[in-house]
CSV table of C-alpha atoms in Angstrom, one decimal:
chain,number,residue,atom,x,y,z
A,1464,UNK,CA,130.4,123.9,166.3
A,1465,UNK,CA,128.2,122.8,169.0
A,1466,UNK,CA,127.3,126.4,170.2
A,1467,UNK,CA,126.7,127.6,166.5
A,1468,UNK,CA,124.6,124.4,165.7
A,1469,UNK,CA,122.6,125.2,168.9
A,1470,UNK,CA,122.1,128.7,168.1
A,1471,UNK,CA,120.6,127.7,164.6
A,1472,UNK,CA,118.5,125.3,166.5
A,1473,UNK,CA,117.1,127.8,168.7
A,1474,UNK,CA,116.0,129.9,165.8
A,1475,UNK,CA,114.7,127.3,163.4
A,1476,UNK,CA,112.2,124.7,164.2
A,1477,UNK,CA,109.5,125.7,162.1
A,1478,UNK,CA,106.1,124.2,162.8
A,1479,UNK,CA,106.3,121.2,164.8
A,1480,UNK,CA,105.0,119.6,168.1
A,1481,UNK,CA,106.8,118.2,170.8
A,1482,UNK,CA,103.7,116.8,172.8
A,1483,UNK,CA,101.6,113.9,172.3
A,1484,UNK,CA,102.7,110.6,171.0
A,1485,UNK,CA,100.7,108.3,168.6
A,1486,UNK,CA,100.3,104.6,169.0
A,1487,UNK,CA,102.4,102.4,166.9
A,1488,UNK,CA,102.1,102.4,163.3
A,1489,UNK,CA,103.0,99.6,160.9
A,1490,UNK,CA,104.7,101.0,157.7
A,1491,UNK,CA,103.0,99.7,154.6
A,1492,UNK,CA,103.5,100.4,151.0
A,1493,UNK,CA,100.7,102.8,151.4
A,1494,UNK,CA,100.0,104.9,154.4
A,1495,UNK,CA,97.8,103.4,156.9
A,1496,UNK,CA,94.9,105.4,158.0
A,1497,UNK,CA,94.6,105.8,161.6
A,1498,UNK,CA,92.0,107.2,164.0
A,1499,UNK,CA,94.1,109.6,166.0
A,1500,UNK,CA,91.9,111.9,168.2
A,1501,UNK,CA,94.5,113.5,170.4
A,1502,UNK,CA,96.7,115.3,167.7
A,1503,UNK,CA,99.4,117.8,168.8
A,1504,UNK,CA,99.6,121.5,167.4
A,1505,UNK,CA,101.9,122.8,164.8
A,1506,UNK,CA,102.3,126.5,165.3
A,1507,UNK,CA,105.6,127.9,163.7
A,1508,UNK,CA,108.6,129.0,165.4
A,1509,UNK,CA,108.3,127.0,168.7
A,1510,UNK,CA,111.6,125.9,169.7
A,1511,UNK,CA,113.0,129.3,170.8
A,1512,UNK,CA,110.7,129.3,173.7
A,1513,UNK,CA,111.4,125.6,174.4
A,1514,UNK,CA,115.1,126.0,174.3
A,1515,UNK,CA,115.7,129.5,175.7
A,1516,UNK,CA,112.4,130.2,177.5
A,1517,UNK,CA,112.0,133.5,175.6
A,1518,UNK,CA,109.6,134.6,173.0
A,1519,UNK,CA,110.3,133.8,169.3
A,1520,UNK,CA,111.1,137.6,168.3
A,1521,UNK,CA,113.4,138.3,170.8
A,1522,UNK,CA,115.5,135.0,170.6
A,1523,UNK,CA,115.4,135.4,166.8
A,1524,UNK,CA,117.0,138.9,167.2
A,1525,UNK,CA,119.6,137.5,169.5
A,1526,UNK,CA,120.5,134.8,167.1
A,1527,UNK,CA,120.7,137.0,164.1
A,1528,UNK,CA,123.2,139.1,166.1
A,1529,UNK,CA,125.1,136.1,166.9
A,1530,UNK,CA,124.7,136.2,170.6
A,1531,UNK,CA,124.3,132.6,172.4
A,1532,UNK,CA,122.6,132.4,175.7
A,1533,UNK,CA,123.7,129.9,178.3
A,1534,UNK,CA,120.5,128.0,177.7
A,1535,UNK,CA,121.0,127.7,174.0
A,1536,UNK,CA,124.5,126.0,174.1
A,1537,UNK,CA,123.3,122.5,174.6
A,1538,UNK,CA,123.4,120.3,171.6
A,1539,UNK,CA,120.2,118.7,172.4
A,1540,UNK,CA,117.2,118.9,170.2
A,1541,UNK,CA,114.0,120.3,171.7
A,1542,UNK,CA,112.6,116.6,171.1
A,1543,UNK,CA,115.3,115.0,173.0
A,1544,UNK,CA,118.0,113.6,170.7
A,1545,UNK,CA,121.5,115.0,169.9
A,1546,UNK,CA,121.5,117.3,166.8
A,1547,UNK,CA,122.8,115.5,163.8
A,1548,UNK,CA,123.6,118.0,161.0
A,1549,UNK,CA,124.0,115.6,158.2
A,1550,UNK,CA,121.2,116.0,155.7
A,1551,UNK,CA,121.5,117.2,152.3
A,1552,UNK,CA,118.8,119.4,150.9
A,1553,UNK,CA,118.2,120.5,147.2
A,1554,UNK,CA,116.1,123.5,146.3
A,1555,UNK,CA,115.3,123.3,142.6
A,1556,UNK,CA,114.3,126.8,141.6
A,1557,UNK,CA,116.5,128.5,144.1
A,1558,UNK,CA,116.9,131.7,142.5
A,1559,UNK,CA,113.1,132.6,142.2
A,1560,UNK,CA,110.9,134.7,144.5
A,1561,UNK,CA,110.2,131.6,146.7
A,1562,UNK,CA,113.5,129.9,146.3
A,1563,UNK,CA,115.7,132.6,147.6
A,1564,UNK,CA,114.0,133.2,151.1
A,1565,UNK,CA,113.2,129.3,151.4
A,1566,UNK,CA,117.0,128.7,150.7
A,1567,UNK,CA,118.0,131.3,153.4
A,1568,UNK,CA,115.6,129.5,156.0
A,1569,UNK,CA,116.8,126.2,155.2
A,1570,UNK,CA,120.5,127.3,155.6
A,1571,UNK,CA,119.4,128.2,159.1
A,1572,UNK,CA,118.5,124.6,160.0
A,1573,UNK,CA,120.8,122.9,162.4
A,1574,UNK,CA,119.9,119.5,160.6
A,1575,UNK,CA,121.3,120.6,157.1
A,1576,UNK,CA,124.9,119.8,156.4
A,1577,UNK,CA,124.9,120.6,152.8
A,1578,UNK,CA,122.4,122.8,150.8
A,1579,UNK,CA,122.4,122.4,146.8
A,1580,UNK,CA,120.8,125.4,145.0
A,1581,UNK,CA,119.6,124.8,141.3
A,1582,UNK,CA,118.2,127.0,138.7
A,1583,UNK,CA,118.4,127.8,135.1
A,1584,UNK,CA,120.3,131.2,135.8
A,1585,UNK,CA,121.4,133.7,138.5
A,1586,UNK,CA,121.8,131.0,141.1
A,1587,UNK,CA,125.5,131.6,141.7
A,1588,UNK,CA,124.9,134.9,143.4
A,1589,UNK,CA,122.2,133.4,145.6
A,1590,UNK,CA,124.6,130.8,146.7
A,1591,UNK,CA,127.6,133.2,147.3
A,1592,UNK,CA,125.2,135.3,149.3
A,1593,UNK,CA,123.9,132.6,151.4
A,1594,UNK,CA,127.4,131.1,151.9
A,1595,UNK,CA,128.3,134.0,154.1
A,1596,UNK,CA,125.7,133.2,156.7
A,1597,UNK,CA,127.5,131.7,159.7
A,1598,UNK,CA,125.5,128.7,160.0
A,1599,UNK,CA,127.0,125.1,159.7
A,1600,UNK,CA,125.6,124.0,156.4
A,1601,UNK,CA,127.7,124.2,153.1
A,1602,UNK,CA,126.1,125.8,150.0
A,1603,UNK,CA,126.7,124.8,146.6
A,1604,UNK,CA,125.3,126.2,143.3
A,1605,UNK,CA,124.3,124.3,140.2
A,1606,UNK,CA,123.1,126.1,137.0
A,1607,UNK,CA,121.2,124.6,134.0
A,1608,UNK,CA,120.2,121.0,133.1
A,1609,UNK,CA,123.8,120.0,132.5
A,1610,UNK,CA,124.7,120.2,136.1
A,1611,UNK,CA,121.2,119.0,137.5
A,1612,UNK,CA,122.3,115.4,138.1
A,1613,UNK,CA,125.3,116.5,140.2
A,1614,UNK,CA,123.0,118.8,142.2
A,1615,UNK,CA,120.8,115.8,143.1
A,1616,UNK,CA,123.4,113.2,143.9
A,1617,UNK,CA,122.9,111.8,147.4
A,1618,UNK,CA,120.2,114.3,148.3
A,1619,UNK,CA,117.8,113.4,151.3
A,1620,UNK,CA,115.0,116.2,150.7
A,1621,UNK,CA,114.4,117.8,147.3
A,1622,UNK,CA,112.2,120.8,147.3
A,1623,UNK,CA,110.7,122.0,144.1
A,1624,UNK,CA,109.3,125.7,144.0
A,1625,UNK,CA,110.4,126.1,140.4
A,1626,UNK,CA,108.0,127.7,137.8
A,1627,UNK,CA,106.2,130.9,137.0
A,1628,UNK,CA,104.5,132.9,139.6
A,1629,UNK,CA,100.8,133.7,139.5
A,1630,UNK,CA,99.8,137.2,138.3
A,1631,UNK,CA,96.7,139.3,138.8
A,1632,UNK,CA,93.8,137.7,136.9
A,1633,UNK,CA,95.5,134.3,136.7
A,1634,UNK,CA,94.1,131.2,138.5
A,1635,UNK,CA,96.5,128.3,139.5
A,1636,UNK,CA,95.0,126.5,136.6
A,1637,UNK,CA,96.4,129.1,134.2
A,1638,UNK,CA,99.9,128.1,135.4
A,1639,UNK,CA,99.4,124.6,134.4
A,1640,UNK,CA,100.9,124.3,130.8
A,1641,UNK,CA,104.1,126.0,131.8
A,1642,UNK,CA,104.7,124.7,135.4
A,1643,UNK,CA,103.5,121.1,134.5
A,1644,UNK,CA,106.4,120.7,132.1
A,1645,UNK,CA,108.8,122.0,134.6
A,1646,UNK,CA,107.8,119.7,137.3
A,1647,UNK,CA,107.9,116.7,134.9
A,1648,UNK,CA,111.4,117.3,133.8
A,1649,UNK,CA,112.7,117.9,137.3
A,1650,UNK,CA,111.1,115.1,138.9
A,1651,UNK,CA,112.6,112.7,135.9
A,1652,UNK,CA,116.0,114.0,137.0
A,1653,UNK,CA,115.1,113.2,140.9
A,1654,UNK,CA,114.0,109.7,139.9
A,1655,UNK,CA,117.4,109.1,138.0
A,1656,UNK,CA,119.6,110.6,140.6
A,1657,UNK,CA,118.0,110.4,144.2
A,1658,UNK,CA,115.1,108.2,143.8
A,1659,UNK,CA,114.9,107.6,147.7
A,1660,UNK,CA,114.5,111.3,148.6
A,1661,UNK,CA,111.7,113.1,150.0
A,1662,UNK,CA,110.1,115.1,147.4
A,1663,UNK,CA,108.3,118.4,148.3
A,1664,UNK,CA,106.2,119.9,145.4
A,1665,UNK,CA,105.5,123.6,145.8
A,1666,UNK,CA,105.1,124.4,142.1
A,1667,UNK,CA,101.4,125.3,141.3
A,1668,UNK,CA,98.9,123.9,140.5
A,1669,UNK,CA,99.8,121.4,143.3
A,1670,UNK,CA,96.5,119.6,142.8
A,1671,UNK,CA,97.9,118.6,139.5
A,1672,UNK,CA,101.6,118.9,139.7
A,1673,UNK,CA,101.8,116.1,142.5
A,1674,UNK,CA,99.9,113.5,140.3
A,1675,UNK,CA,102.4,114.5,137.5
A,1676,UNK,CA,105.2,113.6,139.6
A,1677,UNK,CA,103.7,110.4,140.8
A,1678,UNK,CA,103.1,109.2,137.3
A,1679,UNK,CA,106.8,110.2,136.4
A,1680,UNK,CA,108.0,108.2,139.3
A,1681,UNK,CA,105.9,105.2,138.2
A,1682,UNK,CA,107.3,105.2,134.8
A,1683,UNK,CA,110.9,105.3,136.2
A,1684,UNK,CA,109.9,102.4,138.5
A,1685,UNK,CA,111.0,104.3,141.7
A,1686,UNK,CA,107.5,105.6,142.9
A,1687,UNK,CA,107.1,105.6,146.7
A,1688,UNK,CA,104.0,107.3,147.8
A,1689,UNK,CA,105.3,107.7,151.2
A,1690,UNK,CA,108.0,110.1,150.0
A,1691,UNK,CA,105.9,112.3,147.8
A,1692,UNK,CA,104.4,115.3,149.3
A,1693,UNK,CA,102.4,118.3,148.0
A,1694,UNK,CA,103.3,121.2,150.2
A,1695,UNK,CA,100.0,122.6,151.5
A,1696,UNK,CA,101.5,124.0,154.8
A,1697,UNK,CA,100.7,127.6,153.7
A,1698,UNK,CA,97.1,127.0,154.0
A,1699,UNK,CA,97.6,125.9,157.7
A,1700,UNK,CA,99.8,128.8,158.3
A,1701,UNK,CA,97.3,131.3,157.0
A,1702,UNK,CA,94.4,129.4,158.9
A,1703,UNK,CA,96.2,129.5,162.1
A,1704,UNK,CA,97.0,133.3,161.5
A,1705,UNK,CA,93.6,134.3,160.5
A,1706,UNK,CA,91.8,132.3,163.4
A,1707,UNK,CA,94.4,133.7,166.0
A,1708,UNK,CA,93.6,137.2,164.7
A,1709,UNK,CA,89.7,136.7,164.4
A,1710,UNK,CA,89.5,135.1,168.1
A,1711,UNK,CA,92.2,137.0,169.8
A,1712,UNK,CA,94.2,133.7,170.6
A,1713,UNK,CA,97.9,133.2,171.3
A,1714,UNK,CA,99.1,132.4,167.9
A,1715,UNK,CA,101.6,129.9,169.0
A,1716,UNK,CA,98.7,127.6,170.6
A,1717,UNK,CA,96.5,127.7,167.5
A,1718,UNK,CA,96.1,124.8,165.2
A,1719,UNK,CA,93.6,124.4,162.3
A,1720,UNK,CA,93.7,121.4,160.3
A,1721,UNK,CA,93.1,122.0,156.4
A,1722,UNK,CA,92.2,119.1,154.1
A,1723,UNK,CA,91.3,118.8,150.4
A,1724,UNK,CA,93.8,120.4,148.0
A,1725,UNK,CA,95.7,123.7,147.4
A,1726,UNK,CA,93.5,125.8,145.2
A,1727,UNK,CA,90.2,127.7,145.7
A,1728,UNK,CA,87.4,125.8,147.1
A,1729,UNK,CA,89.5,122.7,147.4
A,1730,UNK,CA,91.2,124.2,150.4
A,1731,UNK,CA,89.0,123.3,153.4
A,1732,UNK,CA,89.9,124.6,156.8
A,1733,UNK,CA,88.2,122.5,159.3
A,1734,UNK,CA,87.3,125.2,161.9
A,1735,UNK,CA,85.4,122.9,164.1
A,1736,UNK,CA,88.7,121.1,164.8
A,1737,UNK,CA,90.5,124.2,166.0
A,1738,UNK,CA,92.8,123.8,168.9
A,1739,UNK,CA,92.4,125.4,171.3
A,1740,UNK,CA,88.5,124.9,171.0
A,1741,UNK,CA,86.9,128.1,169.7
A,1742,UNK,CA,83.3,129.0,168.9
A,1743,UNK,CA,82.6,130.6,165.4
A,1744,UNK,CA,79.5,132.1,164.4
A,1745,UNK,CA,78.0,130.9,160.9
A,1746,UNK,CA,79.2,134.3,159.6
A,1747,UNK,CA,82.7,133.9,161.0
A,1748,UNK,CA,83.0,130.4,159.5
A,1749,UNK,CA,82.0,131.6,156.0
A,1750,UNK,CA,84.4,134.6,156.2
A,1751,UNK,CA,87.4,132.7,157.5
A,1752,UNK,CA,86.8,129.8,155.1
A,1753,UNK,CA,86.7,132.1,152.0
A,1754,UNK,CA,89.7,134.4,153.3
A,1755,UNK,CA,91.8,131.2,153.8
A,1756,UNK,CA,90.7,129.7,150.3
A,1757,UNK,CA,91.5,133.1,148.6
A,1758,UNK,CA,94.5,134.3,150.5
A,1759,UNK,CA,96.9,133.7,147.6
A,1760,UNK,CA,94.7,136.1,145.5
A,1761,UNK,CA,94.7,138.5,148.3
A,1762,UNK,CA,98.6,138.7,148.1
A,1763,UNK,CA,98.7,138.7,144.2
A,1764,UNK,CA,96.2,141.7,144.2
A,1765,UNK,CA,98.1,143.5,146.8
A,1766,UNK,CA,101.3,143.1,145.1
A,1767,UNK,CA,99.6,144.6,141.9
A,1768,UNK,CA,101.4,142.6,139.5
A,1769,UNK,CA,104.9,142.4,141.2
A,1770,UNK,CA,104.4,138.8,142.3
A,1771,UNK,CA,102.7,136.2,144.3
A,1772,UNK,CA,102.9,134.8,147.7
A,1773,UNK,CA,106.6,134.2,148.1
A,1774,UNK,CA,107.6,135.0,151.7
A,1775,UNK,CA,104.8,133.4,153.4
A,1776,UNK,CA,105.3,130.4,151.0
A,1777,UNK,CA,108.8,130.2,151.7
A,1778,UNK,CA,108.3,130.3,155.4
A,1779,UNK,CA,105.5,127.4,155.1
A,1780,UNK,CA,107.9,125.3,152.9
A,1781,UNK,CA,110.6,125.7,155.2
A,1782,UNK,CA,108.4,124.4,158.0
A,1783,UNK,CA,107.7,121.4,156.1
A,1784,UNK,CA,111.3,120.8,155.3
A,1785,UNK,CA,112.1,121.1,158.9
A,1786,UNK,CA,109.5,118.7,159.9
A,1787,UNK,CA,110.8,116.1,157.3
A,1788,UNK,CA,114.2,116.5,158.6
A,1789,UNK,CA,113.2,115.9,162.2
A,1790,UNK,CA,111.4,112.8,161.0
A,1791,UNK,CA,114.5,111.6,159.2
A,1792,UNK,CA,116.5,112.3,162.1
A,1793,UNK,CA,114.4,110.0,164.4
A,1794,UNK,CA,111.8,112.4,165.9
A,1795,UNK,CA,108.8,110.1,166.3
A,1796,UNK,CA,106.4,112.8,167.0
A,1797,UNK,CA,106.1,114.8,163.6
A,1798,UNK,CA,102.7,115.6,162.1
A,1799,UNK,CA,101.9,118.1,159.4
A,1800,UNK,CA,99.0,118.5,156.8
A,1801,UNK,CA,100.1,117.6,153.2
A,1802,UNK,CA,98.8,116.7,149.8
A,1803,UNK,CA,99.6,113.0,149.3
A,1804,UNK,CA,98.4,109.8,148.0
A,1805,UNK,CA,95.6,108.9,150.3
A,1806,UNK,CA,92.6,106.3,150.8
A,1807,UNK,CA,90.8,108.7,153.1
A,1808,UNK,CA,88.3,109.6,150.4
A,1809,UNK,CA,87.7,108.2,147.0
A,1810,UNK,CA,90.0,110.5,145.3
A,1811,UNK,CA,93.5,109.2,144.8
A,1812,UNK,CA,95.3,112.3,146.4
A,1813,UNK,CA,94.0,114.4,149.2
A,1814,UNK,CA,95.4,116.9,151.8
A,1815,UNK,CA,95.1,115.9,155.4
A,1816,UNK,CA,97.1,115.7,158.5
A,1817,UNK,CA,99.9,112.9,158.1
A,1818,UNK,CA,102.4,111.6,160.4
A,1819,UNK,CA,105.9,111.6,159.1
A,1820,UNK,CA,108.8,109.2,160.0
A,1821,UNK,CA,112.1,108.1,158.7
A,1822,UNK,CA,110.8,106.3,155.7
A,1823,UNK,CA,108.5,109.2,154.9
A,1824,UNK,CA,104.4,109.1,155.3
A,1825,UNK,CA,103.8,106.8,158.1
A,1826,UNK,CA,100.0,107.4,158.6
A,1827,UNK,CA,97.2,109.7,157.5
A,1828,UNK,CA,95.1,110.9,160.6
A,1829,UNK,CA,91.7,109.4,159.8
A,1830,UNK,CA,89.9,111.2,162.7
A,1831,UNK,CA,90.0,114.7,161.2
A,1832,UNK,CA,87.4,113.5,158.6
A,1833,UNK,CA,85.1,112.3,161.3
A,1834,UNK,CA,82.5,114.4,163.2
A,1835,UNK,CA,82.5,117.2,160.6
A,1836,UNK,CA,80.0,120.0,160.6
A,1837,UNK,CA,77.2,120.1,158.2
A,1838,UNK,CA,79.0,123.1,156.6
A,1839,UNK,CA,82.2,121.2,156.4
A,1840,UNK,CA,80.5,118.1,155.1
A,1841,UNK,CA,79.0,120.0,152.3
A,1842,UNK,CA,82.1,121.7,151.4
A,1843,UNK,CA,84.0,118.5,151.4
A,1844,UNK,CA,81.6,117.2,148.9
A,1845,UNK,CA,81.7,120.2,146.9
A,1846,UNK,CA,85.5,120.3,146.4
A,1847,UNK,CA,85.7,116.7,145.3
A,1848,UNK,CA,84.6,117.2,141.5
A,1849,UNK,CA,87.1,120.1,141.2
A,1850,UNK,CA,90.0,118.3,142.9
A,1851,UNK,CA,89.3,115.2,140.9
A,1852,UNK,CA,89.4,117.1,137.6
A,1853,UNK,CA,92.8,118.5,138.7
A,1854,UNK,CA,94.2,115.2,139.4
A,1855,UNK,CA,93.0,113.7,136.2
A,1856,UNK,CA,94.4,116.6,134.4
A,1857,UNK,CA,97.9,116.1,135.9
A,1858,UNK,CA,97.8,112.2,135.2
A,1859,UNK,CA,96.7,112.8,131.5
A,1860,UNK,CA,99.6,115.4,131.0
A,1861,UNK,CA,102.1,113.0,132.5
A,1862,UNK,CA,101.1,110.3,130.2
A,1863,UNK,CA,101.0,112.2,126.9
A,1864,UNK,CA,103.8,111.6,124.6
A,1865,UNK,CA,106.7,114.1,125.0
A,1866,UNK,CA,105.9,116.1,121.9
A,1867,UNK,CA,102.1,116.5,122.8
A,1868,UNK,CA,102.8,117.4,126.4
A,1869,UNK,CA,105.1,120.2,125.2
A,1870,UNK,CA,102.4,121.9,123.1
């Protein structure tokens, strides 16, 4: 078992840092804003090189073949603790375009003991397929509302990609009426069955669905703002990729914080804070910012009606799941960008870099909003009205009577 677990560890530690430590933080009912000027980078599949000394692709290939190098047989994590595969993760919407590859990536995590897959149909086949993968976690399937409570019992992390995908010509706002109701009902079940779990919201429009989830949890009397996350990791993944390509940088070293929200102009990459430091012309800043903001549409158009960004979203969501699991398991050096309840701006929810710990959100990184360029400051002010409207729309939906919300 140790060898098998270590093999998985070498394959899957998506998007986390093993470097700088933050100063001590005092947990509060709301996350403490901190000034943190030396923030580590988050760059994808890193543990392969840290464990085996090889590049990610070759180590990935070896792992898929089932071979284990001598350097990979240790049961130590890259961040210095023994691996403890004892966490239960539930994916709600596991049979969908995001849910299937996301479930596969989570199955590969050495920290997961049990993987619960839920959907309204077609999930049994997904679970059967994944159960044949020789990684330690056990897979169970749950179909329909009558089995949802059992799916959520004692779960540590709930991931919600459920909903309809975006099609050509659709904005994230077009998805609202359908996906808002789905998220509302699923979060109600989470509140009833695993109120202490970390909740990862993927269902779009995230700018509105996270506030919906918060209102549902408040009504149930179990809202903990430190455990509710809008998954905006894909914006960071895209920013890192595009900047690496544009500036010919080694991708594993690139980190671009992305703040704001998770739709259109509310997505604001802070190119001035790129690590390693890079110089951008005004034209490059404009082009990169717009491409990162519209990258979802780029995929929707390329698929020509056949779907939206499913594979990259699954990768990004798996990275955030792994970071959450590492934090739960005692790693004190886990940072990601996420859309959370925040006091960084005058908006109640805002995406920024955060520190994760055993109890969820420990701190928001205040320094990312300090020293912005004129372009970034103007873009930040420009995104606020749209993000504010999306938040208010979500809150209003959650507070409508059930009959009105269904219409």
